Short mmCIF file of C-alpha atoms and ligand atoms in Angstrom, two decimals:
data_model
loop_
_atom_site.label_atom_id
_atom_site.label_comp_id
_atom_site.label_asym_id
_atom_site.label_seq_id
_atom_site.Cartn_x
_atom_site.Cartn_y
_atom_site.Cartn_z
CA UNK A 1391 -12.44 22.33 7.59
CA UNK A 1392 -8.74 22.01 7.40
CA UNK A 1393 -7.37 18.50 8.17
CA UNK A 1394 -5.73 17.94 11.66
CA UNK A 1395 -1.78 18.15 11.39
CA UNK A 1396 -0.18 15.24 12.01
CA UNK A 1397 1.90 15.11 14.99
CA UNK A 1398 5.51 14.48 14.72
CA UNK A 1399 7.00 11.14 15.80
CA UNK A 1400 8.87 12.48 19.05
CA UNK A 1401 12.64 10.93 18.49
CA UNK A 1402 13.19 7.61 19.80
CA UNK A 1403 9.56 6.72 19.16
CA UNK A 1404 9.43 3.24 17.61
CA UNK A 1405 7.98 5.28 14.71
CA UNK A 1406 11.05 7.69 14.21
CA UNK A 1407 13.33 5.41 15.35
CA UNK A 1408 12.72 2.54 13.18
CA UNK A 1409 12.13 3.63 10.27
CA UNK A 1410 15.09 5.01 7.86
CA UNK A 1411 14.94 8.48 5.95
CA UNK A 1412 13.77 6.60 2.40
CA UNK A 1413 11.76 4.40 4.12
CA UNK A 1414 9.08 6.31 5.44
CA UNK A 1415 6.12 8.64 4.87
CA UNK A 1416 7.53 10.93 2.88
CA UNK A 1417 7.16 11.04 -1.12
CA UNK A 1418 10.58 9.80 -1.17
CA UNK A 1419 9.00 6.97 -3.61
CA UNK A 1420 8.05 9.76 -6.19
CA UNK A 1421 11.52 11.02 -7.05
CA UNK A 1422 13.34 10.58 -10.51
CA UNK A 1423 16.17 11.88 -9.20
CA UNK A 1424 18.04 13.26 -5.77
CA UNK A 1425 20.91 14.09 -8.19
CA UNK A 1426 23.02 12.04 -6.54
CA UNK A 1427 23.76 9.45 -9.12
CA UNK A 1428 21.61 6.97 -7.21
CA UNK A 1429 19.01 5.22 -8.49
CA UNK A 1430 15.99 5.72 -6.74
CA UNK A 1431 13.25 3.44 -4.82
CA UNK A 1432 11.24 3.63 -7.86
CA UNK A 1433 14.13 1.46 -9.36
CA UNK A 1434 13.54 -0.53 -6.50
CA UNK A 1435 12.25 -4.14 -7.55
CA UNK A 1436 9.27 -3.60 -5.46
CA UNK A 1437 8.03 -0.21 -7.41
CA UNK A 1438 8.20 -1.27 -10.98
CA UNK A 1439 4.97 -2.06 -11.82
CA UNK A 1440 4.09 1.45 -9.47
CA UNK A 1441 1.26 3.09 -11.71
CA UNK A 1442 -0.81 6.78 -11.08
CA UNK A 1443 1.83 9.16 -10.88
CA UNK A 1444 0.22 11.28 -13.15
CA UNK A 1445 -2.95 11.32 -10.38
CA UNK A 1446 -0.37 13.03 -7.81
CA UNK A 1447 1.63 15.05 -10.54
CA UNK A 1448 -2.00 17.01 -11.42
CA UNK A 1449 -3.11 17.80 -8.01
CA UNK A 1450 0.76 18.92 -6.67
CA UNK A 1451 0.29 21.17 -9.71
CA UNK A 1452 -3.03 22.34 -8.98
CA UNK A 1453 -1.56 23.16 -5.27
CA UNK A 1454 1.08 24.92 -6.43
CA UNK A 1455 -1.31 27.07 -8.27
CA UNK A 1456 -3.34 27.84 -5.29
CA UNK A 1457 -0.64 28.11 -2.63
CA UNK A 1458 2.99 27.47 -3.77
CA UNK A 1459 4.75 25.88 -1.29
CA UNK A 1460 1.88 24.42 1.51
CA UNK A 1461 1.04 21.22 0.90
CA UNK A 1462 4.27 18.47 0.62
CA UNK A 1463 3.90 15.75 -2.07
CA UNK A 1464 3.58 13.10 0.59
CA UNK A 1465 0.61 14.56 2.30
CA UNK A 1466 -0.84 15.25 -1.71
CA UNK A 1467 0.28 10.80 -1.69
CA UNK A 1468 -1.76 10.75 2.09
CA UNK A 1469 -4.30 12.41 0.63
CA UNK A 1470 -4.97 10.44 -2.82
CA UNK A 1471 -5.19 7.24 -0.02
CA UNK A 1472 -8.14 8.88 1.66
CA UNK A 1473 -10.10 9.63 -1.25
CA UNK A 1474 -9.52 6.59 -3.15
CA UNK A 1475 -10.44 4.19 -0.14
CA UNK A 1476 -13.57 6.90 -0.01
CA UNK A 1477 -14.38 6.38 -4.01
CA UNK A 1478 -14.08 3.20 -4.38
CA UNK A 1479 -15.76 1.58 -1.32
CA UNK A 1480 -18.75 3.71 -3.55
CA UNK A 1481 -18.54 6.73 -0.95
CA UNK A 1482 -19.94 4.01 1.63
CA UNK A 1483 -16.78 4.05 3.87
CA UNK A 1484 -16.40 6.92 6.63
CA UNK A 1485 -14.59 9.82 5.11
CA UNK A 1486 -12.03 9.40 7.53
CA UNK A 1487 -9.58 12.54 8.44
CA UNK A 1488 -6.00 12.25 7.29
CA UNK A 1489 -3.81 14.59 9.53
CA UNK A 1490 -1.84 16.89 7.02
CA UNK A 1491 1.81 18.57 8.10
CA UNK A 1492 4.00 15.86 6.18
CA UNK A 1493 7.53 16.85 4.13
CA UNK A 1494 9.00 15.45 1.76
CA UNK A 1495 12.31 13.64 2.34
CA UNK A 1496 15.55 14.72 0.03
CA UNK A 1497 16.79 11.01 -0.38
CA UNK A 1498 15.64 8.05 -2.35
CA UNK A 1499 17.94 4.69 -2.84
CA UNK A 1500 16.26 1.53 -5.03
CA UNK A 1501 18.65 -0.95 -2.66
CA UNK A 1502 16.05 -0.25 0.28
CA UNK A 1503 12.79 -0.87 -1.45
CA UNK A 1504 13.27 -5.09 -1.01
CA UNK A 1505 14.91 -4.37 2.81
CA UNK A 1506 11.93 -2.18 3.83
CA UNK A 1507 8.81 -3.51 1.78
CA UNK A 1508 7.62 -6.79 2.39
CA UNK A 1509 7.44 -9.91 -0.23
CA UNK A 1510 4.79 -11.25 -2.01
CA UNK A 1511 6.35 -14.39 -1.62
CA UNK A 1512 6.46 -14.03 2.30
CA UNK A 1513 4.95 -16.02 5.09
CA UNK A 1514 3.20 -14.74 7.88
CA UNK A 1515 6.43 -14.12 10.03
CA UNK A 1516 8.05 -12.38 8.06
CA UNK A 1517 5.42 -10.04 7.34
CA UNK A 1518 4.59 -9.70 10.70
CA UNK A 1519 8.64 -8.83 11.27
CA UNK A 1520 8.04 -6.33 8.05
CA UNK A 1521 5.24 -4.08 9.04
CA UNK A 1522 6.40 -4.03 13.18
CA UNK A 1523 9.15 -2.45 11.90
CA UNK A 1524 7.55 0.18 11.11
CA UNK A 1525 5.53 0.08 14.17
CA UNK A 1526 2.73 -1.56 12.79
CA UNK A 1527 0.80 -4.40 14.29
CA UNK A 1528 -0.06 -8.02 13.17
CA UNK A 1529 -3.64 -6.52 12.95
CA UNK A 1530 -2.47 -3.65 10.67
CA UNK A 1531 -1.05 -5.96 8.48
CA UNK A 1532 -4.32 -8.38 8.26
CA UNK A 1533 -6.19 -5.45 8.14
CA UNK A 1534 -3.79 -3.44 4.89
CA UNK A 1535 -4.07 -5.88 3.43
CA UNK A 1536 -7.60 -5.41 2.47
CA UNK A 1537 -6.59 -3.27 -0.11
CA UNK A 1538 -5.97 -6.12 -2.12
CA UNK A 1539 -9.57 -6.23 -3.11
CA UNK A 1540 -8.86 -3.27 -5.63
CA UNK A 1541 -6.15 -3.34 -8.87
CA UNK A 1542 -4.11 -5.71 -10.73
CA UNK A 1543 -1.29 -7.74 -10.43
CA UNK A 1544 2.02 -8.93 -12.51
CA UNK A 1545 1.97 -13.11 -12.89
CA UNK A 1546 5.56 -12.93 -11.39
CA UNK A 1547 4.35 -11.66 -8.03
CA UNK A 1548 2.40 -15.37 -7.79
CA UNK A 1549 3.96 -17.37 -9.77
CA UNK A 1550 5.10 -19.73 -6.89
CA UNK A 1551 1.42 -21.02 -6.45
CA UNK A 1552 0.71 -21.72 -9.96
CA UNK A 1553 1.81 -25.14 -11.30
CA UNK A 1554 4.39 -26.98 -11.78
CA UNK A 1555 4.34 -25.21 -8.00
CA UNK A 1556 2.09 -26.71 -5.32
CA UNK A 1557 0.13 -24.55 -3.55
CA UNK A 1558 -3.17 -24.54 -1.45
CA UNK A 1559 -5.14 -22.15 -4.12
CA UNK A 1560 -8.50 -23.61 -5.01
CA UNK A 1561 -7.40 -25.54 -8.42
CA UNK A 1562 -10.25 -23.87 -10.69
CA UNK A 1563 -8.88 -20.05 -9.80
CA UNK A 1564 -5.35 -21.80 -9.99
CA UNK A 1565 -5.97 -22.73 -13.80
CA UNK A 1566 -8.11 -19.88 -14.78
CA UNK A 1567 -4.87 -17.63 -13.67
CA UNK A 1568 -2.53 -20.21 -15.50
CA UNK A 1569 -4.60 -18.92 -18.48
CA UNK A 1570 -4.76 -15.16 -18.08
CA UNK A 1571 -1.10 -15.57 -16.98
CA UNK A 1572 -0.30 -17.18 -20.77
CA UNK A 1573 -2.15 -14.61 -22.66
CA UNK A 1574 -0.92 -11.67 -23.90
CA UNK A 1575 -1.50 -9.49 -21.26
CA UNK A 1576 0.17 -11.45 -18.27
CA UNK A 1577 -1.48 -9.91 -15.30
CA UNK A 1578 -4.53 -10.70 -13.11
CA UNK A 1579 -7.01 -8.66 -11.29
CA UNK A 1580 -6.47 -8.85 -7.40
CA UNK A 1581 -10.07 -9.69 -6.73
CA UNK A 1582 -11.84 -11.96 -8.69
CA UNK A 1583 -14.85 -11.16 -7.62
CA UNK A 1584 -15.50 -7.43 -7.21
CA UNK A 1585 -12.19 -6.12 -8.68
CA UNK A 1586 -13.03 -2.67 -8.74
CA UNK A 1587 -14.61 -2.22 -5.50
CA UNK A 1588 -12.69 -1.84 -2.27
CA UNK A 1589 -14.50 -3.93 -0.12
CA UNK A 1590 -14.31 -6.88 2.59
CA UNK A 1591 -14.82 -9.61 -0.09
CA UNK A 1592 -10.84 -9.91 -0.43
CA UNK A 1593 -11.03 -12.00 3.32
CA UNK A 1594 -14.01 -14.05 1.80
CA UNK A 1595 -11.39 -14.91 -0.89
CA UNK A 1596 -8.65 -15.86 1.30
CA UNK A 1597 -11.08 -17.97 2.76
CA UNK A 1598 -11.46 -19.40 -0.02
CA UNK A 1599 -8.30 -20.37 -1.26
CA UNK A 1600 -8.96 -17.28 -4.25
CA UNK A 1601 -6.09 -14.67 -3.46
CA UNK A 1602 -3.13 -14.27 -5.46
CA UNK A 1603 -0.07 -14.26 -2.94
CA UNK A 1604 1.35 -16.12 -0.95
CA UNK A 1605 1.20 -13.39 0.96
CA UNK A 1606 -2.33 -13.10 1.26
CA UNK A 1607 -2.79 -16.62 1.79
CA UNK A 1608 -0.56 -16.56 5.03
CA UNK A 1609 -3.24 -14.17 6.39
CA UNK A 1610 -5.13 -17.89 7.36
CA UNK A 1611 -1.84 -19.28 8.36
CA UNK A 1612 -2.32 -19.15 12.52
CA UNK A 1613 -5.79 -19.20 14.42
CA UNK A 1614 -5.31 -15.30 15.83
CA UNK A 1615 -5.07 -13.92 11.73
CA UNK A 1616 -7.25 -16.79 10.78
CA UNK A 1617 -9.90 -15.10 13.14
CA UNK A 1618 -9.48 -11.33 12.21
CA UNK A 1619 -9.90 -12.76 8.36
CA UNK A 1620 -13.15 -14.81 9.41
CA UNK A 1621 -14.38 -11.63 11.18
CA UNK A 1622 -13.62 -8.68 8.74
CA UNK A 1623 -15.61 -11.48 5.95
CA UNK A 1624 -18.43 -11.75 8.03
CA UNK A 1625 -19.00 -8.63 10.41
CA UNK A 1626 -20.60 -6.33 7.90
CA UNK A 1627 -18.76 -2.00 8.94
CA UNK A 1628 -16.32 -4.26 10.72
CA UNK A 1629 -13.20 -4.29 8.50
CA UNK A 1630 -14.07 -0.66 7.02
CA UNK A 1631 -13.63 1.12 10.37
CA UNK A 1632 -10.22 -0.69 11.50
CA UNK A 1633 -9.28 0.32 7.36
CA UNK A 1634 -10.05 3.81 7.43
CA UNK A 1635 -8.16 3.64 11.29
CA UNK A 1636 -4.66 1.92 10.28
CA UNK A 1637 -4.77 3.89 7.08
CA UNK A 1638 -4.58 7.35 9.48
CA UNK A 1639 -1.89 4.74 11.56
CA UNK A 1640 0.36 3.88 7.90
CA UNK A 1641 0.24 7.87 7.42
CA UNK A 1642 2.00 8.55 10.08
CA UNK A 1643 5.33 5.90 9.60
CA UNK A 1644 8.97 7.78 9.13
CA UNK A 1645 7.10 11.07 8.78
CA UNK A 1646 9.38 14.01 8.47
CA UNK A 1647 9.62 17.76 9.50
CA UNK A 1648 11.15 20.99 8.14
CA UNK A 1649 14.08 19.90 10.59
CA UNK A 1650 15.02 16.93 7.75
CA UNK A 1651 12.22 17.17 5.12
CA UNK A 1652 11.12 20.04 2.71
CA UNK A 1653 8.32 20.83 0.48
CA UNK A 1654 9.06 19.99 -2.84
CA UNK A 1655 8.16 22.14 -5.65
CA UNK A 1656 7.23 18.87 -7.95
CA UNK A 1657 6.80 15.64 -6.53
CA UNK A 1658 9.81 14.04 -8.72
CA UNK A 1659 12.67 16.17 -7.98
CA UNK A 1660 14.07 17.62 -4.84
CA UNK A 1661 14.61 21.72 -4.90
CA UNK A 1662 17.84 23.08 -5.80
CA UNK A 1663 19.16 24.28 -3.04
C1 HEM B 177 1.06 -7.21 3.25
C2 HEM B 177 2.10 -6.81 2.54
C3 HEM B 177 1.96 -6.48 1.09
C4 HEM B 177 2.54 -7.12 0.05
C5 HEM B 177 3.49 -8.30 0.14
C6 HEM B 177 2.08 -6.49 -1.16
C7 HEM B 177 2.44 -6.85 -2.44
C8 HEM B 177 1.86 -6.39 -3.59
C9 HEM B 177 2.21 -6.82 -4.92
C10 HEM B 177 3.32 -7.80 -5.27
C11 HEM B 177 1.36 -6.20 -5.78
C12 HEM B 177 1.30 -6.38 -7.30
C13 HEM B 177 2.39 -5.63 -7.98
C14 HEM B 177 2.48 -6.10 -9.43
O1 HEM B 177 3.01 -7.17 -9.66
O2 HEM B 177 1.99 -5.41 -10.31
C15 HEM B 177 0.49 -5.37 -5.01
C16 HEM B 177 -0.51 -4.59 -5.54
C17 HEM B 177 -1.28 -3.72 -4.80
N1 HEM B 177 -1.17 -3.46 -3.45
FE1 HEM B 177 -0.01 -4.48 -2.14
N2 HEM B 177 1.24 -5.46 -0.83
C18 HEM B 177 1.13 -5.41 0.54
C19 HEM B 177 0.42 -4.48 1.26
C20 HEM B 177 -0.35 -3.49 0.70
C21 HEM B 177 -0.92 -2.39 1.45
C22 HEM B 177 -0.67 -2.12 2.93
C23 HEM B 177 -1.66 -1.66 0.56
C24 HEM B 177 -2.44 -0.40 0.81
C25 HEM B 177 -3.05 -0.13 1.95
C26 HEM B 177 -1.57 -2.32 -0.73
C27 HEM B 177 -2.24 -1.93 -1.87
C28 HEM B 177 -2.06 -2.51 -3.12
C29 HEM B 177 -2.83 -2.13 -4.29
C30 HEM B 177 -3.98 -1.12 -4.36
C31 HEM B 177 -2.34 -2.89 -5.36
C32 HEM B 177 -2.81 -2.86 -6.83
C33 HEM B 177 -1.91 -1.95 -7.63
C34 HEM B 177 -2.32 -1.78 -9.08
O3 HEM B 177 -3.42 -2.12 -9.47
O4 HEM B 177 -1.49 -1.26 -9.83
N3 HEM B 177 -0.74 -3.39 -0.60
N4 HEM B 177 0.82 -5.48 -3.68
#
């Protein structure tokens, strides 16, 4: 069956409205080049450490082979969310529909990525401010999160709870990542425990005191995110469903039309025109 085509933000939707034309939904985070002389978001602090472009670069190609010029490289990015949450919550999780009918925007700066993404080193209000700008609630952004129960991170991003830094991370994770983050390969797995399944352990870790961010630990910073964390950890289908839900939600930020977007023929450089 064909997925469901996403409906456009109408203008002056909080979507559309606050959300600027780099910023959103639309592959903008994949380009090399605009040929504008710019650099683009993926010079953008935020996107350095950005890894799996090659994922997105095979299946735009095998698109192109089947029907040049259908599917935009930010539905192909919309897509690859879908089936990863689906693989690797061990094809337990729904497999939920992701409305198709994205383009791809023509612009890219690196100066928005640290206006428009939020911090690892922010606290709760902040974050909040971050994803409501996009039209995203505090309970998207508890329940996002989540996905920090899958990859790895850079020491830098967490640096500020490790010592000579106080923090309140349990003190045995805090010197077992003082270790890792010493060795040669200074980087740490998000979740300790099951790193390479997505899965609800991730809240059972923030309560804890076992997630990397500061970030993550501001999820247990005021008794209404305390409580969604407390719940997703112990309300077994809970966390998956509102996951699969806000994912569909996150699709749809800053999405663009033919009116201002286009379908790229590869995901790293606009077409000529
Ligand atoms: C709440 C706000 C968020 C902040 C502050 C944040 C920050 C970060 C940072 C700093 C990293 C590590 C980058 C590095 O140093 O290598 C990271 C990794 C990651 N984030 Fe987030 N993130 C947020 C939300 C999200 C959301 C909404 C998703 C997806 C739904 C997500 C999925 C991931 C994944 C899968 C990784 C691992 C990447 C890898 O293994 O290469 N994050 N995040």
């Amino acid at each position: 069956m064909p997925p469901t085509r996403i409906a456009a933000p109408a203008p002056g939707s909080s979507v559309s409205s606050s959300t600027t034309a780099s910023s959103g939904c639309d592959a903008s985070v994949l380009l090399n080049t605009t040929g504008s002389g710019e650099p683009t978001e993926l010079k953008g602090p935020p996107n350095l450490t950005l890894r799996g472009f090659e994922v997105i670069d095979a299946a735009k190609a095998a698109l192109e082979e089947a029907c040049p010029g259908v599917v935009s490289c930010a539905d192909v990015l919309a897509f690859a969310g879908r089936d990863a949450t689906f693989f690797l919550t061990n094809r337990t999780a729904a497999y939920f529909p992701m409305p198709a009918g994205r383009y791809d925007g023509r612009v890219s700066f690196s100066n928005e990525t640290t206006l428009n993404l939020p911090s690892p080193f922010a606290g709760l209000e902040q974050l909040n401010k971050s994803f409501h700008a996009k039209g995203l609630s505090l309970e998207d952004m508890v329940t996002l999160s989540g996905a920090h129960s899958v990859g790895r991170s850079s020491c830098s991003s967490f640096h500020d709870r490790l010592s000579p830094n106080s923090s309140d991370m349990d003190p045995d994770f805090a010197s077992s990542l003082e270790k890792q983050c010493s060795s040669s390969d200074p980087t740490a797995m998000q979740d300790f425990k099951t790193p390479d399944d997505l899965d609800r352990q991730y809240y059972q870790n923030a309560v804890d005191h076992k997630v990397l961010f500061t970030s993550d630990a501001a999820l247990m910073a005021s008794n209404e995110t305390a409580k969604m964390v407390l719940d997703n950890a112990h309300v077994s289908g809970l966390w998956e469903k509102k996951f699969a839900a806000a994912m569909v939600k996150m699709g749809g930020v800053g999405v663009k039309t033919s009116a201002d977007g286009e379908i790229r023929k590869k995901c790293w450089i606009i077409n000529k025109v």
